[in-house]
mmCIF file of C-alpha atoms and ligand atoms in Angstrom:
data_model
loop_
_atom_site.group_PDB
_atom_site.id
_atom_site.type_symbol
_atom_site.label_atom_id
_atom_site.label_comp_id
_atom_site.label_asym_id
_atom_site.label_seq_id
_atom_site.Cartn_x
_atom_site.Cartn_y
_atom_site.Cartn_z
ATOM 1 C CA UNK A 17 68.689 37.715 74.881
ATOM 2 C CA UNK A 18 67.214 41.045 74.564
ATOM 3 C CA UNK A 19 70.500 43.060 75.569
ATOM 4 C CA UNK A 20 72.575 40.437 73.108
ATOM 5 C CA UNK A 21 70.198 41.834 70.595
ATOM 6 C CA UNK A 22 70.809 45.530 71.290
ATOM 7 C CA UNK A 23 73.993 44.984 71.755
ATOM 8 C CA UNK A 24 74.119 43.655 67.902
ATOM 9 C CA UNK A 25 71.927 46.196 66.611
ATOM 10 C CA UNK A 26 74.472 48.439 68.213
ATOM 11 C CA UNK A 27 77.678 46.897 66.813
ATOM 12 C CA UNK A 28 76.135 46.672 63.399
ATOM 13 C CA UNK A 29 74.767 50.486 63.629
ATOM 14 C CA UNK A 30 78.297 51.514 64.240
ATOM 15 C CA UNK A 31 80.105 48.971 61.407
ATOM 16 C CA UNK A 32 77.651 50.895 58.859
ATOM 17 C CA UNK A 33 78.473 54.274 60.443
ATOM 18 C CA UNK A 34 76.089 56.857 60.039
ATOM 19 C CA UNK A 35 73.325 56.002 57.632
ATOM 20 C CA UNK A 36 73.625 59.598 55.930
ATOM 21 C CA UNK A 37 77.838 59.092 54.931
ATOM 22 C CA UNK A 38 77.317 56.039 53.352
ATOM 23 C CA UNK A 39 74.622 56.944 50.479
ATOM 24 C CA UNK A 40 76.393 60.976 50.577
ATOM 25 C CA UNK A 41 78.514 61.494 47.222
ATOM 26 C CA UNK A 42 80.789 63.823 47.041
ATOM 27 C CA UNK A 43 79.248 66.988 44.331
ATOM 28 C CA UNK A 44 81.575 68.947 42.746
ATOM 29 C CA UNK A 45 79.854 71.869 41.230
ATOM 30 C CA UNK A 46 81.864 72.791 37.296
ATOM 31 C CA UNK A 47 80.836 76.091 36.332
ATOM 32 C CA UNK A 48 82.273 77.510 33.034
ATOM 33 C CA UNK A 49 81.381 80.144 30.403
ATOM 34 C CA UNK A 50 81.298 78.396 27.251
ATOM 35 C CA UNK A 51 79.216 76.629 24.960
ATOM 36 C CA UNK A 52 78.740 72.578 25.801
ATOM 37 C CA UNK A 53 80.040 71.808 22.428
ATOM 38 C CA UNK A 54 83.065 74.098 22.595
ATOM 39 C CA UNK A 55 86.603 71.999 23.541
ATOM 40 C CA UNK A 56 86.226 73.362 27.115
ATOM 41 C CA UNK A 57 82.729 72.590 27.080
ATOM 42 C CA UNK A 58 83.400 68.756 25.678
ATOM 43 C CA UNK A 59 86.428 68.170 28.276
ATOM 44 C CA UNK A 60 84.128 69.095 31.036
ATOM 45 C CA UNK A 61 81.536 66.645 30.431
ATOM 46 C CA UNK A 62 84.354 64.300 29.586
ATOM 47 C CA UNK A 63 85.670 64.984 32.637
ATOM 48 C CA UNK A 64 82.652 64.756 34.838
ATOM 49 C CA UNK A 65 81.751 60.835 33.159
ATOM 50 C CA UNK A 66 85.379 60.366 33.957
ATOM 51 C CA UNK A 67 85.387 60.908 37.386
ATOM 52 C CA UNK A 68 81.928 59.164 38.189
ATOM 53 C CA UNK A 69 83.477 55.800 36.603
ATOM 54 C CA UNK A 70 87.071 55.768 38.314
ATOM 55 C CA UNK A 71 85.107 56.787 41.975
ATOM 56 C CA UNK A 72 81.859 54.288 41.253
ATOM 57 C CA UNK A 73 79.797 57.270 42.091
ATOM 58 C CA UNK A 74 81.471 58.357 45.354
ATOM 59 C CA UNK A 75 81.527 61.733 43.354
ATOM 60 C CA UNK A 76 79.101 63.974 41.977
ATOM 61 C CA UNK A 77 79.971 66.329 39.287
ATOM 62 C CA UNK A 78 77.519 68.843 38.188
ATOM 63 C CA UNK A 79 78.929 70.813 34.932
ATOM 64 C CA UNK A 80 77.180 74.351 34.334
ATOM 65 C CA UNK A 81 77.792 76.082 30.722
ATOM 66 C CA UNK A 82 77.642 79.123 29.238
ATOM 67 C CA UNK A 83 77.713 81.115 32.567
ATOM 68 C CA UNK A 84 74.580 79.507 33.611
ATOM 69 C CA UNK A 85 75.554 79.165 37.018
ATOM 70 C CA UNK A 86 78.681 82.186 37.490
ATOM 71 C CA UNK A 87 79.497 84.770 34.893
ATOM 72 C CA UNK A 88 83.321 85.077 34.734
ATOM 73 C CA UNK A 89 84.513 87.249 37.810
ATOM 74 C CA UNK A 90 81.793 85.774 40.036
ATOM 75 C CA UNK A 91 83.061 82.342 39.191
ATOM 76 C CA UNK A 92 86.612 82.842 40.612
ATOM 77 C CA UNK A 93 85.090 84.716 43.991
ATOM 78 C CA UNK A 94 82.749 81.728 44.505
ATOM 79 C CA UNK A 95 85.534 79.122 43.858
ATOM 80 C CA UNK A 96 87.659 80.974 47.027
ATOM 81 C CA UNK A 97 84.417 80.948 48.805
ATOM 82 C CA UNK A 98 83.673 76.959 48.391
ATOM 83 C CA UNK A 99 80.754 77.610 46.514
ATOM 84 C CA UNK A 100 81.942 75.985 43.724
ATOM 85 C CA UNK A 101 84.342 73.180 43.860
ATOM 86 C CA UNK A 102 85.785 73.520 39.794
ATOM 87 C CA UNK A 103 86.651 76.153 37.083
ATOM 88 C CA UNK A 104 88.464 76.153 33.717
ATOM 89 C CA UNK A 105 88.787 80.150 33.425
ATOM 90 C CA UNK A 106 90.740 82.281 31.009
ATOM 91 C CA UNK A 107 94.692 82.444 32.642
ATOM 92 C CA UNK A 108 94.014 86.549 30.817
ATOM 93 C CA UNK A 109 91.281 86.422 34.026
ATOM 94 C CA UNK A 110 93.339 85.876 36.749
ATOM 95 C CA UNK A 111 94.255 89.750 37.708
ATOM 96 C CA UNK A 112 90.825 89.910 39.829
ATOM 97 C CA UNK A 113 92.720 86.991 41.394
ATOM 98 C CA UNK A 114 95.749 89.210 42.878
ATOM 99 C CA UNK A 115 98.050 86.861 39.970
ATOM 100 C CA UNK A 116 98.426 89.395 37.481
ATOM 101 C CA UNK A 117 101.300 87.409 36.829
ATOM 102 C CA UNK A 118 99.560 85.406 34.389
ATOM 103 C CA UNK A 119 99.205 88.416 32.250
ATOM 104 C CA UNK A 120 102.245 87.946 30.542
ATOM 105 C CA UNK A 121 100.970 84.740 28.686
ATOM 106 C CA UNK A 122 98.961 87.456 26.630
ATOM 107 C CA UNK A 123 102.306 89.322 25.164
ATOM 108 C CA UNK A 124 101.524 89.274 21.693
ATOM 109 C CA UNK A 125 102.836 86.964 19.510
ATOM 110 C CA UNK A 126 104.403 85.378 22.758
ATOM 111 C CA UNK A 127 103.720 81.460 21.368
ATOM 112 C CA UNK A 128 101.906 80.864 17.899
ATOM 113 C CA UNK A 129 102.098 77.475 17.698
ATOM 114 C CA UNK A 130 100.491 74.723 19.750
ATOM 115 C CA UNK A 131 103.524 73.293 20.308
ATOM 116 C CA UNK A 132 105.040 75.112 22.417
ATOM 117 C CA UNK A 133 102.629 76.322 24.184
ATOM 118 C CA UNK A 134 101.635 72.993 25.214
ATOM 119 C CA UNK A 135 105.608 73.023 26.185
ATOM 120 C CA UNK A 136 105.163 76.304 27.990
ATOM 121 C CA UNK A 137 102.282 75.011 30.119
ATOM 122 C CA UNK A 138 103.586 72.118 30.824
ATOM 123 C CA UNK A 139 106.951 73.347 31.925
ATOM 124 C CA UNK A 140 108.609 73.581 35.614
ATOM 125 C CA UNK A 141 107.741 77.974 34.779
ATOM 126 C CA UNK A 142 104.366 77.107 36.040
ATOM 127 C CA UNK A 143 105.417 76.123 39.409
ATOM 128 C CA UNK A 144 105.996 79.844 40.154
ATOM 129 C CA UNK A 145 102.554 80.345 38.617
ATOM 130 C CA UNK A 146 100.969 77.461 40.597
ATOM 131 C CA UNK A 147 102.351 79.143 43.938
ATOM 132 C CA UNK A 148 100.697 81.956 43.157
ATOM 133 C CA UNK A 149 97.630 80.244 43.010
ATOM 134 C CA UNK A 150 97.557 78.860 45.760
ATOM 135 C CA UNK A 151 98.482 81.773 48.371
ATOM 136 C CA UNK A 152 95.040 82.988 46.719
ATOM 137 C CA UNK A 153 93.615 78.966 48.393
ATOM 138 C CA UNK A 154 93.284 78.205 44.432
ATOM 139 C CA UNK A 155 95.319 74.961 43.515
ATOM 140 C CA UNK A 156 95.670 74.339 39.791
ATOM 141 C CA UNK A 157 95.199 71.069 38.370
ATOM 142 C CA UNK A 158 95.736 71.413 34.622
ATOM 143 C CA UNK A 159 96.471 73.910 31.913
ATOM 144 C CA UNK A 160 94.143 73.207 28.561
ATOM 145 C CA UNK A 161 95.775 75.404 25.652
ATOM 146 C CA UNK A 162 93.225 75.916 23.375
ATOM 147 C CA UNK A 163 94.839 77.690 20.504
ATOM 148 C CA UNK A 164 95.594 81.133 18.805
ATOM 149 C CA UNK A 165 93.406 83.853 18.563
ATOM 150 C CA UNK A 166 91.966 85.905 15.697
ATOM 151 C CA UNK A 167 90.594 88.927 15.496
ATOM 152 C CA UNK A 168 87.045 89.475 14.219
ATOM 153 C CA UNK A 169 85.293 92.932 13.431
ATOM 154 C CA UNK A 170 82.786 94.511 10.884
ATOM 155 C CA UNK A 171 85.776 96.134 8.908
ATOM 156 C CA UNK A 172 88.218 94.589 7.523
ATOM 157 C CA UNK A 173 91.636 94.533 9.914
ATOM 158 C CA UNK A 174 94.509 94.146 7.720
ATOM 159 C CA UNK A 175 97.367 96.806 8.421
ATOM 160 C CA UNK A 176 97.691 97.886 12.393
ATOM 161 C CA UNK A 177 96.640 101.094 11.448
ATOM 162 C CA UNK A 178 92.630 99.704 10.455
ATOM 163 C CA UNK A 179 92.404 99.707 14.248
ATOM 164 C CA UNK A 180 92.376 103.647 14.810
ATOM 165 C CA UNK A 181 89.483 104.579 16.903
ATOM 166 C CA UNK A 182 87.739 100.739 16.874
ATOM 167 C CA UNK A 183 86.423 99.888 20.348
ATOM 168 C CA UNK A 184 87.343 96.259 21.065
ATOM 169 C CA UNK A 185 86.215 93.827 23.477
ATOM 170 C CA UNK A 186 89.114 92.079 25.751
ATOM 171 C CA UNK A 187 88.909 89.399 28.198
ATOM 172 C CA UNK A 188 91.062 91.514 30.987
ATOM 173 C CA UNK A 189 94.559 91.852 31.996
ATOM 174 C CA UNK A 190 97.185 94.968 31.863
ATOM 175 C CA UNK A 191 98.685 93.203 28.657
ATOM 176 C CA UNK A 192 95.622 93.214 26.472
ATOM 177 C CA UNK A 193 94.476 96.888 27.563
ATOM 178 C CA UNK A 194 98.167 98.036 25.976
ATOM 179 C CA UNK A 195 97.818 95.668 22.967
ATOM 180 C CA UNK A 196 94.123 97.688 22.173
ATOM 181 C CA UNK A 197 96.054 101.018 22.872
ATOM 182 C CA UNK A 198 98.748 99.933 21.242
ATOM 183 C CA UNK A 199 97.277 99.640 17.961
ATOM 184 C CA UNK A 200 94.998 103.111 18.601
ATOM 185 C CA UNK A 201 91.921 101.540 19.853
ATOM 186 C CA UNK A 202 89.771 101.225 22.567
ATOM 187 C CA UNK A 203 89.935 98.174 25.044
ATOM 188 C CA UNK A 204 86.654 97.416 26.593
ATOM 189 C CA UNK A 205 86.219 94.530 29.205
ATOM 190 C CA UNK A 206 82.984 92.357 28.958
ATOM 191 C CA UNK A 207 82.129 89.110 30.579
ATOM 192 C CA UNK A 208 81.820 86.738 28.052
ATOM 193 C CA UNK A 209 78.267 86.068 28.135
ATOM 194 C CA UNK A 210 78.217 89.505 26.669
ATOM 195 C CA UNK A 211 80.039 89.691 24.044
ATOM 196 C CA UNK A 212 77.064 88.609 20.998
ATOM 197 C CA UNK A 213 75.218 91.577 22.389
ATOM 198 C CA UNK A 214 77.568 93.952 22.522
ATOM 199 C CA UNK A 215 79.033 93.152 19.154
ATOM 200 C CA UNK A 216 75.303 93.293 18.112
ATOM 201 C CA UNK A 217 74.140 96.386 19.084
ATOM 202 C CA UNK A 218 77.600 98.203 18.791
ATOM 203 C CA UNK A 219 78.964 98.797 22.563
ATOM 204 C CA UNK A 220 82.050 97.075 20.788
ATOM 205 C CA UNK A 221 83.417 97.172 17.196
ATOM 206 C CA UNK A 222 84.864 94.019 17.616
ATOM 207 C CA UNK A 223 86.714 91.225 19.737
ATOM 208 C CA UNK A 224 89.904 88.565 19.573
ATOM 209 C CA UNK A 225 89.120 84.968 20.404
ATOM 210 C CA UNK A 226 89.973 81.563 19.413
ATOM 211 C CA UNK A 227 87.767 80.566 15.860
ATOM 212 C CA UNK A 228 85.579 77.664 18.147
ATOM 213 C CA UNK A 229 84.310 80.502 20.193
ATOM 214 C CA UNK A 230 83.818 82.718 17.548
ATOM 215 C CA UNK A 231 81.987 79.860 16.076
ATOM 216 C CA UNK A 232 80.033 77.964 19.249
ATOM 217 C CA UNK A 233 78.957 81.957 20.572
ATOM 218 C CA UNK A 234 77.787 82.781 17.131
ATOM 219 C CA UNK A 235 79.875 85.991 17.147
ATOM 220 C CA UNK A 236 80.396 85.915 13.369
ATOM 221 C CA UNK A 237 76.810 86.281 12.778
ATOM 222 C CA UNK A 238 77.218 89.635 13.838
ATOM 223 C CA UNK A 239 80.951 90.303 12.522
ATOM 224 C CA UNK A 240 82.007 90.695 8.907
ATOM 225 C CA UNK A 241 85.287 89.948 8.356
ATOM 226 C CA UNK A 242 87.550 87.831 10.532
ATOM 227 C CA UNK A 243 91.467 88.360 10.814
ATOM 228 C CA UNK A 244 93.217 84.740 11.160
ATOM 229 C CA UNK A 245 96.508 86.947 13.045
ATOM 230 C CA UNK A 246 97.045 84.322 15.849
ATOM 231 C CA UNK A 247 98.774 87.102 17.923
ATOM 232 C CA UNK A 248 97.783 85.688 21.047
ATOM 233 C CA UNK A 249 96.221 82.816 22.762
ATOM 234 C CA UNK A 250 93.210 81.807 24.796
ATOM 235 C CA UNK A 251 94.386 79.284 27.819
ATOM 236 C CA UNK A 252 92.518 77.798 30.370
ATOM 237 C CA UNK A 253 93.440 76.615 33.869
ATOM 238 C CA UNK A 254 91.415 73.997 35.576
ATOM 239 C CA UNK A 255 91.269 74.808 39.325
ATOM 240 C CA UNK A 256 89.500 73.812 42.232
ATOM 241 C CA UNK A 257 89.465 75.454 45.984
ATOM 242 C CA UNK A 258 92.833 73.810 47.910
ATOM 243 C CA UNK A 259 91.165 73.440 51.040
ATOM 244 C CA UNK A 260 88.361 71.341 49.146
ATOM 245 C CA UNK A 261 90.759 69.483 47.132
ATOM 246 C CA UNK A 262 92.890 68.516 50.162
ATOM 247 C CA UNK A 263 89.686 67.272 52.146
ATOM 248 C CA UNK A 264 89.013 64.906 49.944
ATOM 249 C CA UNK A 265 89.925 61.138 50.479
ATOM 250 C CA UNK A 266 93.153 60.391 49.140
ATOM 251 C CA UNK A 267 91.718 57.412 46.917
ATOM 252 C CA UNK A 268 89.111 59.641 45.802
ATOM 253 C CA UNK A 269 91.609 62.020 45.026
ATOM 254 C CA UNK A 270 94.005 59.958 43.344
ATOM 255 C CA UNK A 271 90.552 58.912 41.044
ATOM 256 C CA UNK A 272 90.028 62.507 39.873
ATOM 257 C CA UNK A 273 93.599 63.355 39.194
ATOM 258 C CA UNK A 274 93.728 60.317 36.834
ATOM 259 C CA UNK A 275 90.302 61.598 35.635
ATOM 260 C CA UNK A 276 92.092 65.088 35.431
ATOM 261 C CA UNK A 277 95.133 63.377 33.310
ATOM 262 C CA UNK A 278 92.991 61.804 30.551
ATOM 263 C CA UNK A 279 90.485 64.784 30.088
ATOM 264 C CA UNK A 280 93.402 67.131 29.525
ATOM 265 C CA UNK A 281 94.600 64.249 26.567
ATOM 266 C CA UNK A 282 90.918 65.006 24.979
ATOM 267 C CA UNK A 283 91.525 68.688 25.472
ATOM 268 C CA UNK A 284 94.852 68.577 23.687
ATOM 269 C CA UNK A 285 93.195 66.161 20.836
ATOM 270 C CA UNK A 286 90.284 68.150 20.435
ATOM 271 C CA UNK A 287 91.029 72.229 20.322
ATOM 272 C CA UNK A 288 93.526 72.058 17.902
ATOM 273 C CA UNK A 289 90.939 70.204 15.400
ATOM 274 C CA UNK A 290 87.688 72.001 16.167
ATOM 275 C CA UNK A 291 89.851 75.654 16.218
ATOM 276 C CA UNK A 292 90.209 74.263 12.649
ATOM 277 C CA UNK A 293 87.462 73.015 11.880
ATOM 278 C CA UNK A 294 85.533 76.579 12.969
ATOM 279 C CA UNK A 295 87.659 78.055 10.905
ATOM 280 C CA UNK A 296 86.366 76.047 7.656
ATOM 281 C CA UNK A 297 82.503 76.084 9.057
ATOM 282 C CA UNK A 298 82.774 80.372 9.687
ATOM 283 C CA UNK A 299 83.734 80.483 5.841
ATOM 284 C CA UNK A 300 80.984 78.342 4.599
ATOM 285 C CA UNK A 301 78.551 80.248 6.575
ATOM 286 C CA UNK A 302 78.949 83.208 4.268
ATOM 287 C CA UNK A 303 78.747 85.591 6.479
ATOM 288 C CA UNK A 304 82.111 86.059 7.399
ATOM 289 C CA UNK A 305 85.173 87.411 5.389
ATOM 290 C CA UNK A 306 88.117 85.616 6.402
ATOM 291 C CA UNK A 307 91.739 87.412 6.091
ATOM 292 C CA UNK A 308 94.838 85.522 6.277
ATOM 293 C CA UNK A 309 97.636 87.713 6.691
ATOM 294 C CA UNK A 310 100.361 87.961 4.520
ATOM 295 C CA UNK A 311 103.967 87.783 5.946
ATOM 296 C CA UNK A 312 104.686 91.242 5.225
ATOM 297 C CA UNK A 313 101.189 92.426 7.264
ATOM 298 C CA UNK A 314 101.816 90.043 10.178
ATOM 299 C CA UNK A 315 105.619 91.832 10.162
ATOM 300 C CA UNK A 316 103.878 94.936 10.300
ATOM 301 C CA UNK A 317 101.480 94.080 13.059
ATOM 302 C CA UNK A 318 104.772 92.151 15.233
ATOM 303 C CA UNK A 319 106.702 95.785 15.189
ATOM 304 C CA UNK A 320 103.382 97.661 15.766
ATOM 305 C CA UNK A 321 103.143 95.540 19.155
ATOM 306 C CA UNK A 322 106.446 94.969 19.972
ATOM 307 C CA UNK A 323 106.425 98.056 22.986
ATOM 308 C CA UNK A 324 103.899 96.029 24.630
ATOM 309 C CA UNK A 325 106.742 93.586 25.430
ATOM 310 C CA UNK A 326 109.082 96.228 26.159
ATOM 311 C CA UNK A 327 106.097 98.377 28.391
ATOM 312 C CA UNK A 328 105.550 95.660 30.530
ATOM 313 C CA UNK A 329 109.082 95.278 31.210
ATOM 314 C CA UNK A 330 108.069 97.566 34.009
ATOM 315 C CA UNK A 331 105.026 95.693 35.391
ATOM 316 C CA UNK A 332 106.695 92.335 35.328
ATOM 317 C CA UNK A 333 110.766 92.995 35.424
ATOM 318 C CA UNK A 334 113.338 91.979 31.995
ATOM 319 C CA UNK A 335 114.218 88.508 34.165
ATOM 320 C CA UNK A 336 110.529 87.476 34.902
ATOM 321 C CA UNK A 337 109.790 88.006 31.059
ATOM 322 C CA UNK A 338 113.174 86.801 30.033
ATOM 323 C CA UNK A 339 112.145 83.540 31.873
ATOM 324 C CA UNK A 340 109.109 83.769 30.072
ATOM 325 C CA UNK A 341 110.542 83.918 26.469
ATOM 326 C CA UNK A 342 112.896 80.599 27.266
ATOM 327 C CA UNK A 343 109.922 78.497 28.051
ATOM 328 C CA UNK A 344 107.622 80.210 25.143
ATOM 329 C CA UNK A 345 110.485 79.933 22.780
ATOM 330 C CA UNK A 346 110.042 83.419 21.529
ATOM 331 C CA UNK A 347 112.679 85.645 20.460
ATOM 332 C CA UNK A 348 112.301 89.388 20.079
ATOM 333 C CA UNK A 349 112.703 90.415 16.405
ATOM 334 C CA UNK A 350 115.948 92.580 16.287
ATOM 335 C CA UNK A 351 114.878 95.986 15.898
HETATM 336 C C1 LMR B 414 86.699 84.861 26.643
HETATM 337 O O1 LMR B 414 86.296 85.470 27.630
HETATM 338 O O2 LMR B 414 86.695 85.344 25.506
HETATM 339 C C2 LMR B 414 87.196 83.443 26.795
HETATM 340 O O3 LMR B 414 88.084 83.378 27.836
HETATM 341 C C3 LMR B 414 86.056 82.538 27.077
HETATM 342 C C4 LMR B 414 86.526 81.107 27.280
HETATM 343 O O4 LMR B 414 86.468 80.636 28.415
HETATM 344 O O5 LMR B 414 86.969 80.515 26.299
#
């Protein structure tokens, strides 16, 4: 009787498996640098209810903002290092990477419309992109486009030439440097966490950025005048470590890409509306002078940055970019 009875407790021990597996979820750590109520900062809480519903709980996801947990370079070395298991960077970040590739999304005036971008991203291009990625152990799950950016400063930018001298903030990349030099200024990198205080106390004149950034960071409180310009854009790719991703149990897996799939539809659904919405909420502050540019002034500022295109010809080779252009739908202005 006795050994029938170990014998059970044995059988049964082993049909639960260990105690600790059962109960353990699965915690993926989401560390990003922008406000909660910024699109990014939405999607990732969207994302995170998602993905606790379609697993019942077998996963964990822990969402950090405003570079609470990583600032912006740390974030990508603690991703490769398994410290964190999700990040929806800046693509104009990935050079620390070893994909400097991805600086070419920041030629200006490369895609002003939401359209195609969304095209772009979406497009078989990427798979060269995505390869990069993952030689660096980085897989990439999703792009999120979230919009054009404008330039804000406390002088007014109009022309190319009210740039002379400024000292600007940029995210990073080869392509934004040459933009700043490009139009006579001074490119400065920051993490983004410090970009109020620089534009604050003066290390920086100014900065580009989408308008719900400009907005959720408070950046016009401390800028006067606001250029609406849309020379470039601000695009995020949500990525995760591969060798995390591919340890995961395929069900499990197959729970967060669908959770992946329907965050990126709220993305898409919500930048394009709070970029404009930002927009409308910056100008009723008071604060901030906004400048639409005329066509003539956003001609002058597309032959002013033009060389960039043709500089980085050399960094990135005419067929690369050419490919590029195709899936952008941009065409060179004839000179
Ligand atoms: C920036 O650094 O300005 C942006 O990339 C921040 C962000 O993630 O939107």
């Amino acid at each position: 009787m006795k050994r029938l009875t170990a014998a059970f407790a044995a059988a049964l021990a082993f049909a639960l498996g260990p105690p600790a597996l059962a109960d353990e979820s699965i915690v993926i750590k989401f560390s990003h640098v922008v406000a909660p109520d910024a699109p990014k900062g939405k999607t990732a809480l969207v994302f995170k209810e998602l993905a606790e519903k379609y697993t019942n709980g077998r996963v964990k996801v822990e969402v950090y903002p405003n570079s609470s947990l990583y600032k912006d370079k740390e974030e990508l070395e603690a991703l490769q290092l398994g410290s964190v298991q999700l990040l929806a960077p800046s693509i104009s970040k990935f050079s620390p990477l070893g994909a400097k590739e991805f600086d070419v999304f920041d030629l200006p005036f490369l895609s002003s419309d939401d359209a195609h971008a969304r095209q772009m991203f979406t497009s078989p291009l990427m798979g060269e992109f995505n390869r990069k990625l993952e030689s660096k152990g980085v897989s990439a799950l999703a792009y999120w486009d979230n919009g054009a950016t404008v330039y804000t400063c406390n002088r007014p930018l109009i022309w190319p030439e009210d740039f002379r001298g400024l000292k600007l903030r940029i995210q990073g990349g080869k392509v934004l440097d040459a933009q700043v030099r490009e139009l006579g200024a001074i490119p400065q990198i920051l993490p983004f966490s410090e970009v109020y205080q620089a534009l604050q106390t003066g290390v920086v004149d100014g900065e580009d950025n989408v308008p719900s950034n400009v907005l959720t960071q408070k950046f016009y409180e401390v800028q006067k005048h606001l250029t609406v310009s849309y020379h470039g854009r601000v695009t995020y790719a949500l990525i995760t470590n591969k060798t995390f991703w591919n340890s995961l149990p395929g069900d499990v897996r197959a729970q967060l890409d669908r959770a992946v799939a329907e965050s990126t539809e709220f993305f898409n659904a919500t930048a394009a509306k709070d970029n404009a919405d930002a927009l409308d909420k910056i100008k009723a502050s008071g604060k901030t002078e906004l400048h639409y540019l005329t066509e003539a002034e956003k001609k002058a500022w597309i032959t002013k940055l033009m060389p960039v295109h043709t500089e980085m010809q050399g960094r990135f080779g005419k067929d690369f970019i050419e490919r590029v252009y195709k899936a952008s739908g941009f065409t060179p202005p004839q000179s």
